[in-house]
mmCIF file of C-alpha atoms in Angstrom:
data_model
loop_
_atom_site.group_PDB
_atom_site.id
_atom_site.type_symbol
_atom_site.label_atom_id
_atom_site.label_comp_id
_atom_site.label_asym_id
_atom_site.label_seq_id
_atom_site.Cartn_x
_atom_site.Cartn_y
_atom_site.Cartn_z
ATOM 1 C CA ALA A 1 -74.190 -34.607 60.805
ATOM 2 C CA GLN A 2 -71.170 -32.921 59.336
ATOM 3 C CA LYS A 3 -67.883 -34.688 58.768
ATOM 4 C CA VAL A 4 -64.481 -33.747 57.387
ATOM 5 C CA THR A 5 -61.932 -36.332 56.336
ATOM 6 C CA GLN A 6 -58.249 -35.661 55.843
ATOM 7 C CA ALA A 7 -56.923 -39.055 54.898
ATOM 8 C CA GLN A 8 -53.274 -37.968 54.767
ATOM 9 C CA THR A 9 -51.962 -38.021 58.305
ATOM 10 C CA GLU A 10 -48.411 -36.995 57.458
ATOM 11 C CA ILE A 11 -46.667 -35.826 54.300
ATOM 12 C CA SER A 12 -42.989 -35.074 53.790
ATOM 13 C CA VAL A 13 -41.623 -33.405 50.687
ATOM 14 C CA VAL A 14 -38.330 -31.856 49.733
ATOM 15 C CA GLU A 15 -38.217 -28.094 49.582
ATOM 16 C CA LYS A 16 -39.433 -26.571 46.287
ATOM 17 C CA GLU A 17 -41.634 -29.561 45.496
ATOM 18 C CA ASP A 18 -45.363 -29.064 45.057
ATOM 19 C CA VAL A 19 -47.694 -30.756 47.511
ATOM 20 C CA THR A 20 -51.456 -31.246 47.658
ATOM 21 C CA LEU A 21 -53.411 -31.763 50.858
ATOM 22 C CA ASP A 22 -56.718 -33.556 50.444
ATOM 23 C CA CYS A 23 -59.987 -32.748 52.167
ATOM 24 C CA VAL A 24 -63.314 -34.524 51.721
ATOM 25 C CA TYR A 25 -66.435 -33.394 53.514
ATOM 26 C CA GLU A 26 -69.963 -34.590 54.225
ATOM 27 C CA THR A 27 -72.956 -32.393 54.945
ATOM 28 C CA ARG A 28 -76.682 -32.332 54.283
ATOM 29 C CA ASP A 29 -76.755 -28.553 54.197
ATOM 30 C CA THR A 30 -77.240 -26.874 50.849
ATOM 31 C CA THR A 31 -75.325 -23.814 51.979
ATOM 32 C CA TYR A 32 -72.116 -24.259 53.909
ATOM 33 C CA TYR A 33 -68.609 -22.879 54.246
ATOM 34 C CA LEU A 34 -65.244 -24.579 53.980
ATOM 35 C CA PHE A 35 -62.026 -23.408 55.571
ATOM 36 C CA TRP A 36 -58.357 -24.203 55.784
ATOM 37 C CA TYR A 37 -56.340 -23.364 58.880
ATOM 38 C CA LYS A 38 -52.617 -23.723 59.490
ATOM 39 C CA GLN A 39 -51.152 -24.705 62.851
ATOM 40 C CA PRO A 40 -47.404 -24.041 62.903
ATOM 41 C CA PRO A 41 -45.165 -25.546 65.598
ATOM 42 C CA SER A 42 -45.864 -22.523 67.807
ATOM 43 C CA GLY A 43 -49.419 -23.840 68.181
ATOM 44 C CA GLU A 44 -51.730 -21.063 67.073
ATOM 45 C CA LEU A 45 -54.413 -21.646 64.443
ATOM 46 C CA VAL A 46 -54.025 -19.360 61.465
ATOM 47 C CA PHE A 47 -56.890 -18.791 59.031
ATOM 48 C CA LEU A 48 -55.925 -19.344 55.405
ATOM 49 C CA ILE A 49 -59.084 -19.362 53.302
ATOM 50 C CA ARG A 50 -62.868 -19.530 53.366
ATOM 51 C CA ARG A 51 -64.928 -20.870 50.476
ATOM 52 C CA ASN A 52 -68.720 -20.661 50.154
ATOM 53 C CA SER A 53 -70.616 -23.662 48.830
ATOM 54 C CA PHE A 54 -72.206 -21.598 46.067
ATOM 55 C CA ASP A 55 -68.865 -20.388 44.722
ATOM 56 C CA GLU A 56 -66.901 -23.138 43.001
ATOM 57 C CA GLN A 57 -64.230 -20.884 41.588
ATOM 58 C CA ASN A 58 -60.762 -22.030 42.426
ATOM 59 C CA GLU A 59 -58.568 -19.564 44.209
ATOM 60 C CA ILE A 60 -54.889 -18.769 44.080
ATOM 61 C CA SER A 61 -52.977 -16.745 46.620
ATOM 62 C CA GLY A 62 -49.288 -16.613 45.916
ATOM 63 C CA ARG A 63 -47.919 -20.140 46.244
ATOM 64 C CA TYR A 64 -51.214 -21.406 47.654
ATOM 65 C CA SER A 65 -54.164 -22.605 45.610
ATOM 66 C CA TRP A 66 -57.433 -24.285 46.456
ATOM 67 C CA ASN A 67 -59.556 -26.590 44.325
ATOM 68 C CA PHE A 68 -63.207 -26.830 45.396
ATOM 69 C CA GLN A 69 -65.252 -29.545 43.675
ATOM 70 C CA LYS A 70 -68.795 -29.843 44.901
ATOM 71 C CA SER A 71 -69.437 -32.934 42.762
ATOM 72 C CA THR A 72 -66.861 -34.908 44.723
ATOM 73 C CA SER A 73 -67.282 -33.005 48.025
ATOM 74 C CA SER A 74 -63.630 -32.104 48.040
ATOM 75 C CA PHE A 75 -61.693 -28.974 48.908
ATOM 76 C CA ASN A 76 -58.031 -29.637 48.232
ATOM 77 C CA PHE A 77 -55.125 -27.357 49.022
ATOM 78 C CA THR A 78 -51.949 -27.145 46.944
ATOM 79 C CA ILE A 79 -48.692 -25.497 47.924
ATOM 80 C CA THR A 80 -46.440 -24.754 44.994
ATOM 81 C CA ALA A 81 -42.664 -24.560 45.399
ATOM 82 C CA SER A 82 -42.875 -25.502 49.068
ATOM 83 C CA GLN A 83 -40.686 -23.808 51.650
ATOM 84 C CA VAL A 84 -39.499 -24.864 55.094
ATOM 85 C CA VAL A 85 -41.833 -22.252 56.628
ATOM 86 C CA ASP A 86 -44.759 -24.227 55.229
ATOM 87 C CA SER A 87 -44.044 -27.005 57.732
ATOM 88 C CA ALA A 88 -47.129 -27.176 59.929
ATOM 89 C CA VAL A 89 -50.306 -29.105 60.584
ATOM 90 C CA TYR A 90 -53.062 -28.104 58.190
ATOM 91 C CA PHE A 91 -56.726 -28.451 59.084
ATOM 92 C CA CYS A 92 -59.710 -28.438 56.789
ATOM 93 C CA ALA A 93 -62.986 -27.381 58.427
ATOM 94 C CA LEU A 94 -66.682 -27.163 57.577
ATOM 95 C CA ARG A 95 -69.328 -24.822 58.929
ATOM 96 C CA GLY A 96 -73.062 -24.656 58.398
ATOM 97 C CA ALA A 97 -74.917 -21.480 57.483
ATOM 98 C CA ASN A 98 -77.935 -21.694 59.731
ATOM 99 C CA PHE A 99 -78.536 -20.100 63.085
ATOM 100 C CA GLY A 100 -76.931 -22.182 65.790
ATOM 101 C CA ASN A 101 -74.947 -24.239 63.298
ATOM 102 C CA GLU A 102 -71.920 -22.022 63.023
ATOM 103 C CA LYS A 103 -69.455 -24.278 64.783
ATOM 104 C CA LEU A 104 -66.455 -25.508 62.849
ATOM 105 C CA THR A 105 -66.153 -29.242 62.282
ATOM 106 C CA PHE A 106 -62.488 -30.014 61.755
ATOM 107 C CA GLY A 107 -60.697 -32.833 60.041
ATOM 108 C CA THR A 108 -57.936 -34.637 61.884
ATOM 109 C CA GLY A 109 -55.265 -32.571 60.175
ATOM 110 C CA THR A 110 -52.328 -33.297 57.894
ATOM 111 C CA ARG A 111 -48.835 -32.804 59.262
ATOM 112 C CA LEU A 112 -46.685 -31.387 56.482
ATOM 113 C CA THR A 113 -42.919 -31.487 56.789
ATOM 114 C CA ILE A 114 -40.771 -29.684 54.267
ATOM 115 C CA ILE A 115 -37.277 -31.107 54.126
ATOM 116 C CA PRO A 116 -34.575 -28.548 53.326
ATOM 117 C CA ASP B 1 -51.799 -11.667 65.263
ATOM 118 C CA SER B 2 -55.506 -12.538 64.988
ATOM 119 C CA GLY B 3 -56.643 -9.916 67.478
ATOM 120 C CA VAL B 4 -58.090 -12.568 69.802
ATOM 121 C CA THR B 5 -56.336 -12.746 73.160
ATOM 122 C CA GLN B 6 -56.325 -15.611 75.626
ATOM 123 C CA THR B 7 -54.917 -15.825 79.118
ATOM 124 C CA PRO B 8 -53.108 -17.558 80.593
ATOM 125 C CA LYS B 9 -50.903 -19.090 77.928
ATOM 126 C CA HIS B 10 -50.008 -22.062 80.116
ATOM 127 C CA LEU B 11 -51.705 -23.518 83.143
ATOM 128 C CA ILE B 12 -50.521 -26.395 85.281
ATOM 129 C CA THR B 13 -52.783 -27.699 87.987
ATOM 130 C CA ALA B 14 -53.716 -30.827 89.883
ATOM 131 C CA THR B 15 -56.589 -33.240 89.534
ATOM 132 C CA GLY B 16 -59.745 -32.120 91.273
ATOM 133 C CA GLN B 17 -58.948 -28.436 90.923
ATOM 134 C CA ARG B 18 -60.878 -25.697 89.124
ATOM 135 C CA VAL B 19 -59.471 -23.247 86.589
ATOM 136 C CA THR B 20 -60.750 -20.323 84.551
ATOM 137 C CA LEU B 21 -59.597 -19.539 81.044
ATOM 138 C CA ARG B 22 -60.185 -16.072 79.670
ATOM 139 C CA CYS B 23 -60.746 -14.849 76.125
ATOM 140 C CA SER B 24 -61.101 -11.383 74.640
ATOM 141 C CA PRO B 25 -62.554 -11.358 71.122
ATOM 142 C CA ARG B 26 -61.504 -9.144 68.239
ATOM 143 C CA SER B 27 -62.903 -5.663 68.354
ATOM 144 C CA GLY B 28 -66.421 -5.699 66.927
ATOM 145 C CA ASP B 29 -66.905 -9.469 67.096
ATOM 146 C CA LEU B 30 -70.016 -10.589 68.934
ATOM 147 C CA SER B 31 -69.577 -14.359 68.758
ATOM 148 C CA VAL B 32 -67.120 -16.312 70.864
ATOM 149 C CA TYR B 33 -66.422 -20.006 70.414
ATOM 150 C CA TRP B 34 -64.458 -22.403 72.599
ATOM 151 C CA TYR B 35 -62.651 -25.432 71.187
ATOM 152 C CA GLN B 36 -60.586 -28.156 72.791
ATOM 153 C CA GLN B 37 -57.615 -29.749 71.027
ATOM 154 C CA SER B 38 -56.379 -33.036 72.430
ATOM 155 C CA LEU B 39 -54.309 -35.829 70.959
ATOM 156 C CA ASP B 40 -57.108 -38.380 71.049
ATOM 157 C CA GLN B 41 -60.109 -36.177 70.207
ATOM 158 C CA GLY B 42 -58.569 -33.673 67.812
ATOM 159 C CA LEU B 43 -60.177 -30.236 67.570
ATOM 160 C CA GLN B 44 -63.630 -30.321 69.140
ATOM 161 C CA PHE B 45 -66.200 -27.566 69.472
ATOM 162 C CA LEU B 46 -67.304 -26.935 73.042
ATOM 163 C CA ILE B 47 -69.649 -23.966 73.131
ATOM 164 C CA GLN B 48 -70.595 -20.713 71.393
ATOM 165 C CA TYR B 49 -71.849 -17.430 72.798
ATOM 166 C CA TYR B 50 -73.336 -14.589 70.815
ATOM 167 C CA ASN B 51 -73.661 -11.162 72.403
ATOM 168 C CA GLY B 52 -73.870 -12.606 75.899
ATOM 169 C CA GLU B 53 -76.233 -15.485 75.150
ATOM 170 C CA GLU B 54 -75.429 -19.141 74.669
ATOM 171 C CA ARG B 55 -75.985 -19.969 70.990
ATOM 172 C CA ALA B 56 -74.770 -23.525 70.490
ATOM 173 C CA LYS B 57 -73.367 -26.330 72.552
ATOM 174 C CA GLY B 58 -71.080 -29.132 71.504
ATOM 175 C CA ASN B 59 -69.536 -31.991 73.425
ATOM 176 C CA ILE B 60 -68.954 -29.946 76.528
ATOM 177 C CA LEU B 61 -68.732 -31.851 79.790
ATOM 178 C CA GLU B 62 -71.049 -30.952 82.645
ATOM 179 C CA ARG B 63 -67.945 -30.085 84.699
ATOM 180 C CA PHE B 64 -67.236 -27.307 82.194
ATOM 181 C CA SER B 65 -69.150 -24.070 81.917
ATOM 182 C CA ALA B 66 -68.728 -20.791 80.117
ATOM 183 C CA GLN B 67 -70.147 -17.320 79.964
ATOM 184 C CA GLN B 68 -69.823 -14.158 77.930
ATOM 185 C CA PHE B 69 -69.844 -10.863 79.758
ATOM 186 C CA PRO B 70 -71.343 -7.503 78.716
ATOM 187 C CA ASP B 71 -67.953 -6.333 77.464
ATOM 188 C CA LEU B 72 -68.004 -9.489 75.263
ATOM 189 C CA HIS B 73 -65.039 -11.207 76.836
ATOM 190 C CA SER B 74 -65.655 -14.831 77.695
ATOM 191 C CA GLU B 75 -64.508 -17.232 80.381
ATOM 192 C CA LEU B 76 -64.386 -21.016 80.296
ATOM 193 C CA ASN B 77 -64.536 -22.647 83.706
ATOM 194 C CA LEU B 78 -63.234 -26.182 84.128
ATOM 195 C CA SER B 79 -63.867 -27.901 87.441
ATOM 196 C CA SER B 80 -63.089 -31.239 89.096
ATOM 197 C CA LEU B 81 -60.248 -31.544 86.663
ATOM 198 C CA GLU B 82 -59.106 -34.952 85.462
ATOM 199 C CA LEU B 83 -55.918 -36.030 83.740
ATOM 200 C CA GLY B 84 -57.865 -36.361 80.494
ATOM 201 C CA ASP B 85 -58.738 -32.668 80.527
ATOM 202 C CA SER B 86 -55.151 -31.827 79.640
ATOM 203 C CA ALA B 87 -55.390 -30.151 76.257
ATOM 204 C CA LEU B 88 -54.982 -26.960 74.291
ATOM 205 C CA TYR B 89 -58.071 -24.782 74.659
ATOM 206 C CA PHE B 90 -58.773 -22.307 71.901
ATOM 207 C CA CYS B 91 -61.078 -19.384 71.828
ATOM 208 C CA ALA B 92 -62.234 -18.012 68.477
ATOM 209 C CA SER B 93 -64.327 -15.017 67.611
ATOM 210 C CA SER B 94 -66.343 -13.891 64.626
ATOM 211 C CA VAL B 95 -68.667 -11.105 63.703
ATOM 212 C CA GLY B 96 -71.504 -13.511 64.394
ATOM 213 C CA THR B 97 -73.793 -12.792 61.484
ATOM 214 C CA SER B 98 -75.124 -16.254 60.782
ATOM 215 C CA GLY B 99 -74.366 -17.236 57.243
ATOM 216 C CA GLY B 100 -72.678 -13.963 56.528
ATOM 217 C CA PRO B 101 -70.043 -14.207 53.818
ATOM 218 C CA THR B 102 -67.523 -12.464 56.001
ATOM 219 C CA ASP B 103 -68.173 -14.529 59.106
ATOM 220 C CA THR B 104 -64.829 -16.203 59.640
ATOM 221 C CA GLN B 105 -63.641 -17.485 62.985
ATOM 222 C CA TYR B 106 -60.285 -16.128 64.072
ATOM 223 C CA PHE B 107 -58.474 -18.027 66.771
ATOM 224 C CA GLY B 108 -56.555 -16.916 69.799
ATOM 225 C CA PRO B 109 -53.150 -18.389 70.671
ATOM 226 C CA GLY B 110 -54.696 -20.957 72.993
ATOM 227 C CA THR B 111 -54.261 -21.928 76.634
ATOM 228 C CA ARG B 112 -52.317 -25.101 77.245
ATOM 229 C CA LEU B 113 -53.759 -26.845 80.285
ATOM 230 C CA THR B 114 -51.771 -29.569 82.000
ATOM 231 C CA VAL B 115 -53.482 -31.541 84.754
ATOM 232 C CA LEU B 116 -51.086 -33.509 86.958
#
């Protein structure tokens, strides 16, 4: 069975601070995909990034960066110089690669509040 | 805008009633997924269709059913509604190539169902 754990339920930081959201996953699959989605107060789920299990390169996109470590089954997300618009609930998700195993298994989410 | 559309945006109904939620996937996407987001269960996978055929099933209640039509839009039918069915229902779509490196699920804005 697949499982995603986001131990941080809520985080509050002051604007311009850096913040890291933790994600730990469990799977028996050798090939899998990891995702981060953002859910702003308006409610929609916005795709941020996909990472394949065979690609452990970290990725940076503007103020966002992701650290994938297969050895510790973690896929952490860092926001640098946070802004009020970053306030949202962030979900980490895991998906298998095999036929019929394409559903996303989500963590419980981390509510991030950026204080102006 | 993800390109996935869902109607209606809000739905208020009474216990025992039946409702239909509609989803139109992104152009070119063959897979449609339904997810339920509730306060106590979080984001849970319900069911997946690929090119008109059921591909995977999650924790979907027997009172719920879905289908994908030849034009690839999908409908989720919820019957004998209970108070506990109140939730945000998301539809997502993807190209549907199992394991494909570009197979990311993009979510619609959701339908908020309130059962009174």
